[in-house]
XYZ file of C-alpha atoms in Angstrom:
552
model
C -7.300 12.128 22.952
C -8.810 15.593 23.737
C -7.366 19.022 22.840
C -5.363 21.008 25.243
C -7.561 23.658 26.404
C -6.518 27.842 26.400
C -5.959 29.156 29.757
C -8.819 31.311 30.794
C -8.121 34.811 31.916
C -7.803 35.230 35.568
C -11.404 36.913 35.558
C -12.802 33.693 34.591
C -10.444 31.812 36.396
C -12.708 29.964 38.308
C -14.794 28.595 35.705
C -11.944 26.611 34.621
C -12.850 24.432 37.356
C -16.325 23.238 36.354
C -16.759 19.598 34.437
C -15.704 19.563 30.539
C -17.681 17.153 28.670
C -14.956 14.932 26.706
C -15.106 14.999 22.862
C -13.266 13.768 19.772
C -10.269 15.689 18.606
C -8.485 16.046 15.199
C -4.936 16.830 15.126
C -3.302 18.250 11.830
C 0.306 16.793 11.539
C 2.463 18.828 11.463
C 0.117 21.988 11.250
C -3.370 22.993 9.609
C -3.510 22.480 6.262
C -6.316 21.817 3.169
C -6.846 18.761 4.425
C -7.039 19.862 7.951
C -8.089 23.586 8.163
C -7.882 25.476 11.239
C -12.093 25.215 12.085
C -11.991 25.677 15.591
C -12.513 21.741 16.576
C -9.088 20.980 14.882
C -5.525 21.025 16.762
C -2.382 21.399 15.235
C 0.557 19.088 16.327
C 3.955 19.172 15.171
C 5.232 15.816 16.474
C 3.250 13.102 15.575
C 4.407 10.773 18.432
C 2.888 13.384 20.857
C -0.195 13.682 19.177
C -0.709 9.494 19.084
C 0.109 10.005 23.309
C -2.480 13.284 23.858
C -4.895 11.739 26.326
C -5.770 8.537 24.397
C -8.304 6.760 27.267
C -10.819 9.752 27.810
C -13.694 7.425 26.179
C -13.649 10.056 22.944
C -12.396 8.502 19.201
C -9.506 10.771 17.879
C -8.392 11.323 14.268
C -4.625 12.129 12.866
C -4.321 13.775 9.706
C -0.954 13.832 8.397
C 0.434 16.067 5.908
C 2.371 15.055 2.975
C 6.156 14.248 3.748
C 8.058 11.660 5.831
C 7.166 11.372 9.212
C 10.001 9.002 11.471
C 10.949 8.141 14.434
C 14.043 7.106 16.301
C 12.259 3.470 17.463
C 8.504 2.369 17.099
C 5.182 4.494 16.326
C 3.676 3.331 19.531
C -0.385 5.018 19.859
C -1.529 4.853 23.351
C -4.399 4.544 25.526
C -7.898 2.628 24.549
C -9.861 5.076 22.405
C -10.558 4.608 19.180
C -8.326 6.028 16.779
C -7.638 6.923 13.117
C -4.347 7.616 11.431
C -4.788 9.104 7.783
C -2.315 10.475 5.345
C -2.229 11.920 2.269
C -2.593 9.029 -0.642
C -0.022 5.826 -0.083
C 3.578 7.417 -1.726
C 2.399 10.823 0.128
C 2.600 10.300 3.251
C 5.218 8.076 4.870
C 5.586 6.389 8.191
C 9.269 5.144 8.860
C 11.989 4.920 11.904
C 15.802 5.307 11.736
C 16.226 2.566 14.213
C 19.526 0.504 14.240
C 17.713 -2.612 16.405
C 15.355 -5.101 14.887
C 12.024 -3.240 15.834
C 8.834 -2.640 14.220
C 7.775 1.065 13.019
C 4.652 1.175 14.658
C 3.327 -0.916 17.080
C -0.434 -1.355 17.553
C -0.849 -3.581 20.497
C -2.593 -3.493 23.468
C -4.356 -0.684 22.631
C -8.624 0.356 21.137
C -9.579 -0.101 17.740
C -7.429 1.909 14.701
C -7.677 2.514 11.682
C -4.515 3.403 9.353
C -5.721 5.082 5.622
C -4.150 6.757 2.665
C -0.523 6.223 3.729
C 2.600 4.294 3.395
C 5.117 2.544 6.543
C 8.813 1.989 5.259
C 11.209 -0.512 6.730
C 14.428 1.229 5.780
C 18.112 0.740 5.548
C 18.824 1.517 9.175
C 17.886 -1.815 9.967
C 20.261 -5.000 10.874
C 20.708 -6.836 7.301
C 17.433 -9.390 7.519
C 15.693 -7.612 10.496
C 13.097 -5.002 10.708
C 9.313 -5.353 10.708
C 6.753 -2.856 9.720
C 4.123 -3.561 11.506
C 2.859 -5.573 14.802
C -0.882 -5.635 16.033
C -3.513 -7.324 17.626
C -7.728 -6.560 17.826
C -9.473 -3.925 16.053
C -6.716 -2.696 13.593
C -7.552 -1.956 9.918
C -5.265 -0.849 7.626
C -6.685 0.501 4.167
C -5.073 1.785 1.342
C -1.804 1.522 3.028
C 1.673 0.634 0.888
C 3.978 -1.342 2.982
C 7.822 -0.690 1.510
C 10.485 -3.098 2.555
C 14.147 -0.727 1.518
C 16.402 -2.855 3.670
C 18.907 -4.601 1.524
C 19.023 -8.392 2.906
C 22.493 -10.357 3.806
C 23.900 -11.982 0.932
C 21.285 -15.184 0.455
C 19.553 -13.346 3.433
C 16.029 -13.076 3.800
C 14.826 -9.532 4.192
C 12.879 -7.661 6.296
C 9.330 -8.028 7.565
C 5.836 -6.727 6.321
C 3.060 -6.925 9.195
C 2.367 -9.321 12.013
C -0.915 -10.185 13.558
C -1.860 -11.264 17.489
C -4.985 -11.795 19.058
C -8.487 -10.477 17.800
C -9.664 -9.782 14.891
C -8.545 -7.227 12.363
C -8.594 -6.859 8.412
C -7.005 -5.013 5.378
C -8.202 -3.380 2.525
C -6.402 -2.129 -0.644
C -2.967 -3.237 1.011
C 0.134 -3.627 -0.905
C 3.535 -5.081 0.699
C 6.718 -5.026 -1.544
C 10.167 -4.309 -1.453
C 11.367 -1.403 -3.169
C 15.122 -0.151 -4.534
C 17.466 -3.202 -3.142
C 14.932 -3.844 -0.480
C 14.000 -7.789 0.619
C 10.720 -9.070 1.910
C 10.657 -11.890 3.813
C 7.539 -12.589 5.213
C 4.406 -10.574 4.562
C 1.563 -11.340 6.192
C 2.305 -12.997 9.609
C -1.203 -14.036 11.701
C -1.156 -15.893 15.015
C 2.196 -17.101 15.705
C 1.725 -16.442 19.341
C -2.215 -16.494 19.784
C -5.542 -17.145 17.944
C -5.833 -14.328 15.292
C -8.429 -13.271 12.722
C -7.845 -11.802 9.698
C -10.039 -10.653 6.710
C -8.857 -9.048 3.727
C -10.003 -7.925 0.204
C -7.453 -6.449 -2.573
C -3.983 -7.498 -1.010
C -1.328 -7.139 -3.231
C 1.990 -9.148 -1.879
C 5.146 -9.071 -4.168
C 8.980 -10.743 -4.384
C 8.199 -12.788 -0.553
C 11.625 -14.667 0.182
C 9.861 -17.046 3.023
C 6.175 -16.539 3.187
C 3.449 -14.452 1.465
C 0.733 -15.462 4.070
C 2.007 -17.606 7.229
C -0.918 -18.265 9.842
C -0.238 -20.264 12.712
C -2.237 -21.122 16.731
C -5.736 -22.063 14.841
C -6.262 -18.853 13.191
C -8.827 -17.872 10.305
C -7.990 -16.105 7.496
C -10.184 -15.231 4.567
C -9.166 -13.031 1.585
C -10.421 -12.078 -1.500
C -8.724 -10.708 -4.799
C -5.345 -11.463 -3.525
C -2.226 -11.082 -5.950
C 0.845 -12.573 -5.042
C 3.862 -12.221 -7.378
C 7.371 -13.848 -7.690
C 7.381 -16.008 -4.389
C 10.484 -17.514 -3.605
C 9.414 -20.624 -0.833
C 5.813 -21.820 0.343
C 3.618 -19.034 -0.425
C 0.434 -19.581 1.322
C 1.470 -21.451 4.857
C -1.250 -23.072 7.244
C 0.875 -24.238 10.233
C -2.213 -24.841 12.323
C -4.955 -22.566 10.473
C -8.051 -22.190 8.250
C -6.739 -20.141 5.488
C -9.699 -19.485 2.788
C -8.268 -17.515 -0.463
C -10.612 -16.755 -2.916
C -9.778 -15.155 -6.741
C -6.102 -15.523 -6.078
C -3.346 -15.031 -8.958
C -0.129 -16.433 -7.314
C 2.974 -16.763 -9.627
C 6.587 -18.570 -8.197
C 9.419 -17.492 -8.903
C 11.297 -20.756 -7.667
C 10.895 -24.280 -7.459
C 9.087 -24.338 -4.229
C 5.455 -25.490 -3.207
C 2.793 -22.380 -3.891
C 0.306 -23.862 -0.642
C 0.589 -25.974 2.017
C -1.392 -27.071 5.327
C 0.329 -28.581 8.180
C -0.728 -29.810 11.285
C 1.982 -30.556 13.577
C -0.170 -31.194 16.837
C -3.793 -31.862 17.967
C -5.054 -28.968 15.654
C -6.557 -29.237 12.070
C -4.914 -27.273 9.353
C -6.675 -26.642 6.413
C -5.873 -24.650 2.991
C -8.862 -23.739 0.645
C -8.794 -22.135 -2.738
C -11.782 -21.121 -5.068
C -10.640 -19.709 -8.379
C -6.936 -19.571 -8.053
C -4.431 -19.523 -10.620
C -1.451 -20.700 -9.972
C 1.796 -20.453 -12.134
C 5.473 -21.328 -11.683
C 7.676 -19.849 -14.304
C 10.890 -22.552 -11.948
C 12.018 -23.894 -15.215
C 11.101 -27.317 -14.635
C 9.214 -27.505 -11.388
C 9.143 -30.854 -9.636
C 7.901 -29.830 -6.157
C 4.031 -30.193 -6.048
C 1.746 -27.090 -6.080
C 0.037 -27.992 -2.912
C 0.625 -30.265 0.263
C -1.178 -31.038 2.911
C 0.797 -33.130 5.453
C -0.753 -34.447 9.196
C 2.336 -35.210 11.768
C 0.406 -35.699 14.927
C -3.216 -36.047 15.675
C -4.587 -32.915 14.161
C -5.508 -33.755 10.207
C -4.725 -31.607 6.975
C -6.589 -30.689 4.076
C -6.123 -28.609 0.777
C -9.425 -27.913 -1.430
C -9.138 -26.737 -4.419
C -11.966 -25.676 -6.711
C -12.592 -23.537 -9.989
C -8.745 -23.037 -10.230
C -5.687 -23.347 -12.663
C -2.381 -24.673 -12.012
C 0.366 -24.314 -14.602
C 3.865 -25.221 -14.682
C 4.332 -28.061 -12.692
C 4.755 -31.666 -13.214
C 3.095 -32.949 -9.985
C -0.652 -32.326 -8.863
C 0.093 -32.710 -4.946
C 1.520 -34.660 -2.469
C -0.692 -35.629 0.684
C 1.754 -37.217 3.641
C 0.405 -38.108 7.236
C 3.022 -39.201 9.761
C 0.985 -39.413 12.789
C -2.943 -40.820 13.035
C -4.249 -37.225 11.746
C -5.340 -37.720 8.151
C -4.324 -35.906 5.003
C -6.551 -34.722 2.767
C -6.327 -32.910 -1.155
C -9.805 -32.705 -2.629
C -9.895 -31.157 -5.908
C -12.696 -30.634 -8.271
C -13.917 -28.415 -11.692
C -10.119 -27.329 -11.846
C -6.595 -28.204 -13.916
C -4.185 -29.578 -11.960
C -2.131 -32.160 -14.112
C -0.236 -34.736 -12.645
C -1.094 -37.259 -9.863
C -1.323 -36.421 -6.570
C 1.540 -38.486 -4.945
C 0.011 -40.301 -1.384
C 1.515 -41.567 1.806
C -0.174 -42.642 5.230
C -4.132 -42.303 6.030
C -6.159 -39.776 4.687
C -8.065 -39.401 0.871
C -7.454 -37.643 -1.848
C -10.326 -36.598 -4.721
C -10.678 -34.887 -8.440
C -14.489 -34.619 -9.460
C -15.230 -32.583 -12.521
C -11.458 -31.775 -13.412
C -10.365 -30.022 -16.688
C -8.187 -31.888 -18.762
C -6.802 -29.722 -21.778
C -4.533 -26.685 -20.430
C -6.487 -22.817 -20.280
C -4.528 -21.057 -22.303
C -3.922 -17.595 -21.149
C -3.582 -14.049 -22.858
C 0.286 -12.898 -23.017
C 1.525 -15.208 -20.242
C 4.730 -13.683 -21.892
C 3.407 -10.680 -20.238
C 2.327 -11.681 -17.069
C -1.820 -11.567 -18.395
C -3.068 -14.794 -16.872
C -6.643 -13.583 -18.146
C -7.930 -16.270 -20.063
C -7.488 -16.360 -23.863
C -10.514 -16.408 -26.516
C -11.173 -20.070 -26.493
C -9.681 -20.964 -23.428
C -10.160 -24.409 -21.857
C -10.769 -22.286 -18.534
C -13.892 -20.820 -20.341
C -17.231 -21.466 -18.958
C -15.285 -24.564 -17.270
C -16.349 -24.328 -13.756
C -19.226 -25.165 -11.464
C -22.487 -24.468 -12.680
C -24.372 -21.688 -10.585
C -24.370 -18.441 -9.401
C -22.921 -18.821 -6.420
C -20.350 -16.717 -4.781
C -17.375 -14.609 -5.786
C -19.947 -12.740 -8.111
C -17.061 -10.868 -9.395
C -13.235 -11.829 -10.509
C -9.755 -10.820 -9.189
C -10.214 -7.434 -11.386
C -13.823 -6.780 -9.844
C -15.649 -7.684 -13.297
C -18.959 -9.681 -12.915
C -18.577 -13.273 -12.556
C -20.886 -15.195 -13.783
C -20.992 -14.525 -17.484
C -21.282 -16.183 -20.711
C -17.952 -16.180 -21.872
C -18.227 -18.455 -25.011
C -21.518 -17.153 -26.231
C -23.292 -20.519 -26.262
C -25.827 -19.261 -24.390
C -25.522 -20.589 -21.067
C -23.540 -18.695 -18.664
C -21.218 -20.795 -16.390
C -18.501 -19.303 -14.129
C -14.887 -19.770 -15.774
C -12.234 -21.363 -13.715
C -8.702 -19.090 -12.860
C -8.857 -16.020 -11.264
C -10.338 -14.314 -14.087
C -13.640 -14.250 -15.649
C -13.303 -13.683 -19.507
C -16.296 -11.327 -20.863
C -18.900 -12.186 -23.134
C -18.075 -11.661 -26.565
C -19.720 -9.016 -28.432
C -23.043 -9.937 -29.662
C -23.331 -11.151 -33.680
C -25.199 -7.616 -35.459
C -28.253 -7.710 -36.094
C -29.628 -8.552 -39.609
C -30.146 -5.559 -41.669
C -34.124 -5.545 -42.712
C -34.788 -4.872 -46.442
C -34.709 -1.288 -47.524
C -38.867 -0.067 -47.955
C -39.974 2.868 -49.230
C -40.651 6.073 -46.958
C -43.865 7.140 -46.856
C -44.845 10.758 -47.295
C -45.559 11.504 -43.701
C -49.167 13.195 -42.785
C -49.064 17.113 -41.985
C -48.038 17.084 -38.310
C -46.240 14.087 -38.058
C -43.072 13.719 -36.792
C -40.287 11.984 -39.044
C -37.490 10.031 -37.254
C -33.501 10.685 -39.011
C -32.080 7.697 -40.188
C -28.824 7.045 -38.826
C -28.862 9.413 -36.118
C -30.349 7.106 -33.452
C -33.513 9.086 -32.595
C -37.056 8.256 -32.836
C -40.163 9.976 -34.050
C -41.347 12.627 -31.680
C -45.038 14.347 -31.421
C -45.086 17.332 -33.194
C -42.730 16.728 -36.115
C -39.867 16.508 -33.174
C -37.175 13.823 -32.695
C -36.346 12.063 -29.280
C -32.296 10.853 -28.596
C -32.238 6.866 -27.649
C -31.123 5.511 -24.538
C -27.638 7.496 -24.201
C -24.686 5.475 -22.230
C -23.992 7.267 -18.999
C -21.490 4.036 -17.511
C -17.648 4.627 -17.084
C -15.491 1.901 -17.945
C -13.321 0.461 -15.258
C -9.431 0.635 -15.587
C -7.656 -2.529 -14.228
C -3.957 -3.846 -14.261
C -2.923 -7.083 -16.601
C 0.461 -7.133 -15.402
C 3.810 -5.345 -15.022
C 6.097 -3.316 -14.433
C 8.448 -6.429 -15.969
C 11.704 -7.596 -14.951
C 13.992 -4.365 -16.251
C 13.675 -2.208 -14.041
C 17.103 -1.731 -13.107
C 17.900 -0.604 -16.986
C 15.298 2.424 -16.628
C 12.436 0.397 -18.617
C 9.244 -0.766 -17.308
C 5.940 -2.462 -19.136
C 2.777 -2.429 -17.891
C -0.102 -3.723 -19.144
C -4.081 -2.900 -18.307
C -7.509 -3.547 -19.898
C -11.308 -2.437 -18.957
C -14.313 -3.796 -18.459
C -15.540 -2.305 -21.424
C -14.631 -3.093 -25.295
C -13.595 -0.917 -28.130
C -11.977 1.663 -25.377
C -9.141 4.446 -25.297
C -6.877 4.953 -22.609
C -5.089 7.991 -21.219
C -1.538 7.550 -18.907
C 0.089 10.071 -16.850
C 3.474 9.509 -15.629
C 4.380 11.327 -12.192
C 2.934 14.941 -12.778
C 3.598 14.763 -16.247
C 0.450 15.551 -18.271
C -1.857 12.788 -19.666
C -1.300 11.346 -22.713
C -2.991 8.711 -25.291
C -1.756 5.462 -24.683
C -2.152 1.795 -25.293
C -1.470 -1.796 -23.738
C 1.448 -2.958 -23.199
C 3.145 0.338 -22.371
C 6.594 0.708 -22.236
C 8.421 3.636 -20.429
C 12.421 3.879 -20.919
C 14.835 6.538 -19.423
C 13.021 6.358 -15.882
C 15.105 7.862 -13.613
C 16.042 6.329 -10.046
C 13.645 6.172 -7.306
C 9.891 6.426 -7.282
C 7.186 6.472 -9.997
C 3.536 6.547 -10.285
C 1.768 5.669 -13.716
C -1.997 6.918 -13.754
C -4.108 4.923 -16.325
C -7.347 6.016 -17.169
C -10.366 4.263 -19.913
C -12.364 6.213 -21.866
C -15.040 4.389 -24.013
C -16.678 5.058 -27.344
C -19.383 7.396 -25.496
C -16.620 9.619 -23.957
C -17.197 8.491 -20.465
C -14.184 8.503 -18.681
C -13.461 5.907 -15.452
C -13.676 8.165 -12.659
C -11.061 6.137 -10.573
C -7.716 5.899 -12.465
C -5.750 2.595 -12.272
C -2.641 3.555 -9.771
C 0.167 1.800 -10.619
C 3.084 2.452 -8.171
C 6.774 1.255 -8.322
C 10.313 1.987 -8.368
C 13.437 2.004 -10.316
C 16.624 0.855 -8.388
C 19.493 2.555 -8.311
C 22.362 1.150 -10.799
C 25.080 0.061 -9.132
């Protein structure tokens, strides 16, 4: 997209006619701001569907910066031309992307266009929808999407479904710091949908996927999908689908919220369908789950396999059920993990469990919602030797450590790596007598952690210069619609303080589990920040978004 140029004056008219080189512009939506200041190379746009049609194929990358505020549109968001382009609000909960459509469209549309990126913003299904219709989101090669809330505010049909969160065709594209919910007396469906009409890759690291109705992730046509540190909370049906795919999830806390299998891979043609998991942990709070935590069932040529490896499962009866129907085997291979139960069999295929843990990890306040693993957890230093990859846990703390202090550090098994305990003290050396230093020595202070300098000076030990890091245990709870929410966080660090700030409120001392009451309707943000014993404060706050329904 390139800037509309000034019209000369009629002196100079005819320079107007010589070649312009083409070069990137930067439009401020809806006009110059702090984050877009009038420099001279910037353009100011009011209407943000012009400024995604401005000359989009003139072989130049463009850039959108939208102000805070709501920005929506009577159908889809729909960017054209081939150049690259970026899309970047103010923070996710700033700046929103929404339509006040009445047919079952997406708000914006992404296909058949260059590469884009979409940062720092939010894209809101809302209630203009049809009851179980609405999508946020459809693309296809080249799109990222980082640090992007998706907010599903259409209320579903009674027994409905809900709306949609974001659909993937063709290419290759990948997320980053992406949350997908539904908010107020919102319903989400389906989250993540990859390849239901082609081939699709997708990669993604910190995806956050809460209260799915059908389908957390649902990949179909072959297509790969790797992610890392992926949270999925409250799932209602099969969470994790494979309907022919390769679907890799790796540190993955997934908790159900009904009697339903978590993870299943189907083939139901020529094409192999495969599910693997490294360090999951998987949890059904169904009161009395029957239905088996993962399946992997073969109905025509193409085989099925689950894998899983370094993982917990928790709150079912069954380990798996493995059912082929056509020649295409099925496969559940399990190994250094707890899965009780027996994994039920039918028709050809194998099924394996090498290494497995037998007592039950116990986990922090599963009461809660921590699934950390307790002091003296089975799940401690019970997975497979070597330092291998993740190197770091669903919170982003190093994994591999020595979390029972024996010495030997093996990786734990769960999504979470449990730190090293705090080393034993030292033994205290027998008190001596002080010597009457020479004239010109220097004297070291007891207790004050210096050494002896030259001169009679002192020198200051090693001082500690590293923040903590703030991370989320678990929350907001299940009363939200009373006004009262409970969140709970930890750091990587021990013996820390934390500081919370509510909204724009002002930060205050505060400690985990946290309880706010009296929160009005709508939406919230909760700021946690660690401090440790040094006084340096984590430099990133733990952002904790969410809202309180309206009562009804």
């Amino acid at each position: 997209m390139t800037a509309p140029r000034l019209l000369l004056p009629a002196c100079l008219a005819a320079l107007a006619l010589l070649p312009a080189s083409a070069s990137a512009t930067t439009f401020c939506v809806p006009t110059f701001s702090a984050a877009c200041p009038n420099d001279g190379t910037t353009v100011a746009q009011a209407s943000l569907e012009t400024a995604m049609s401005t000359s989009g194929s003139d072989g130049t990358a463009d850039t959108i910066v939208l102000g805070p505020g709501v920005f929506s549109t009577t159908s889809t968001f729909t960017p054209t031309g081939t150049d690259a382009l970026t899309v970047v609000g103010q923070g996710a909960g700033a700046s929103f992307l929404t339509s006040s459509s009445g047919a079952n469209v997406f708000v914006v549309s992404l296909t058949g266009r260059g590469p884009t990126l979409l940062r720092d913003l939010s894209i809101v299904v809302g209630e203009s929808f049809p009851t179980d219709n609405g999508s946020a989101l459809n693309a296809d090669a080249g799109t990222i999407l980082r640090d992007v809330e998706v907010e599903l505010r259409n209320p579903p049909s009674p027994g409905g479904t809900g709306s949609y969160g974001l659909t993937f065709n063709g290419g290759i594209s990948s997320l980053e710091r992406v949350r997908i919910a539904p908010s107020g007396s919102g319903a989400l469906a389906t989250a993540l949908d990859v390849g239901s009409a082609t081939p699709t890759g997708l990669t993604a690291t910190q995806l956050t996927i809460e209260q799915p109705r059908v389908t957390a992730i649902r990949a179909e046509s072959g297509s790969p999908v790797t992610a890392s540190r992926v949270v999925v909370l409250g799932a209602r049906s099969t969470a994790v689908l494979a309907r022919p795919a390769t679907v890799t999830l790796t540190n993955l806390l997934l908790t159900m919220a009904a009697d339903a299998p978590p993870v299943a891979a189907t083939s139901p043609n020529a094409t192999a369908s495969s599910v693997t998991l490294d360090h999951a942990t998987i949890v059904s709070s169904a009161p009395g789950a029957t239905t088996p935590p993962v399946a992997a069932t073969a109905q025509s040529t193409g085989g099925a396999t689950v894998t899983v490896t370094n993982s917990i499962v928790a709150g079912f009866t069954a380990a798996g059920q493995r059912s082929a129907t056509g020649v295409g085997p099925a496969r559940i291979a399990l190994s250094a993990s707890h899965v009780p139960g027996v994994v039920g069999a039918a028709g050809p295929g194998s099924t394996s469990a090498t290494d497995m843990v037998l007592s039950a990890p116990t986990f922090a306040d599963p009461a809660g919602s921590d699934f950390s693993l307790a002091a003296g957890s089975a799940g401690v230093d019970a997975g497979t030797p070597g330092t291998a990859s993740p190197t770091v846990d669903l919170n982003g703390n190093p994994r591999v450590v020595d979390g029972n202090g024996d010495g030997t550090a093996i990786r734990d098994i769960g999504a979470y790596e449990r730190p090293a305990p705090p080393p034993a003290p030292a033994p205290q050396p027998s008190p001596t007598p002080t010597p009457t230093p020479a004239p010109g020595t220097g004297t070291g202070t007891p207790g004050t952690g210096t050494v002896p300098g030259p001169g009679g000076g002192t020198m200051a030990g090693p001082a500690d210069t590293t923040a903590p890091e703030t991370f989320r245990r678990g929350g907001p709870g299940s009363r939200l619609r009373r006004g009262i929410a409970t969140f709970r966080f930890g750091a990587s660090e021990r013996g820390v303080r934390f500081q919370c700030r509510l909204d724009g409120g002002r930060a205050r001392p505060c400690t985990s589990p946290l309880t706010l009451r009296r929160l009005r309707a709508g939406r919230h943000v909760l700021r946690v920040r660690a401090i440790d014993a040094s006084g340096n404060a984590d430099r990133t706050p733990l952002v904790l978004r969410f809202t309180v329904p309206r009562r009804r």
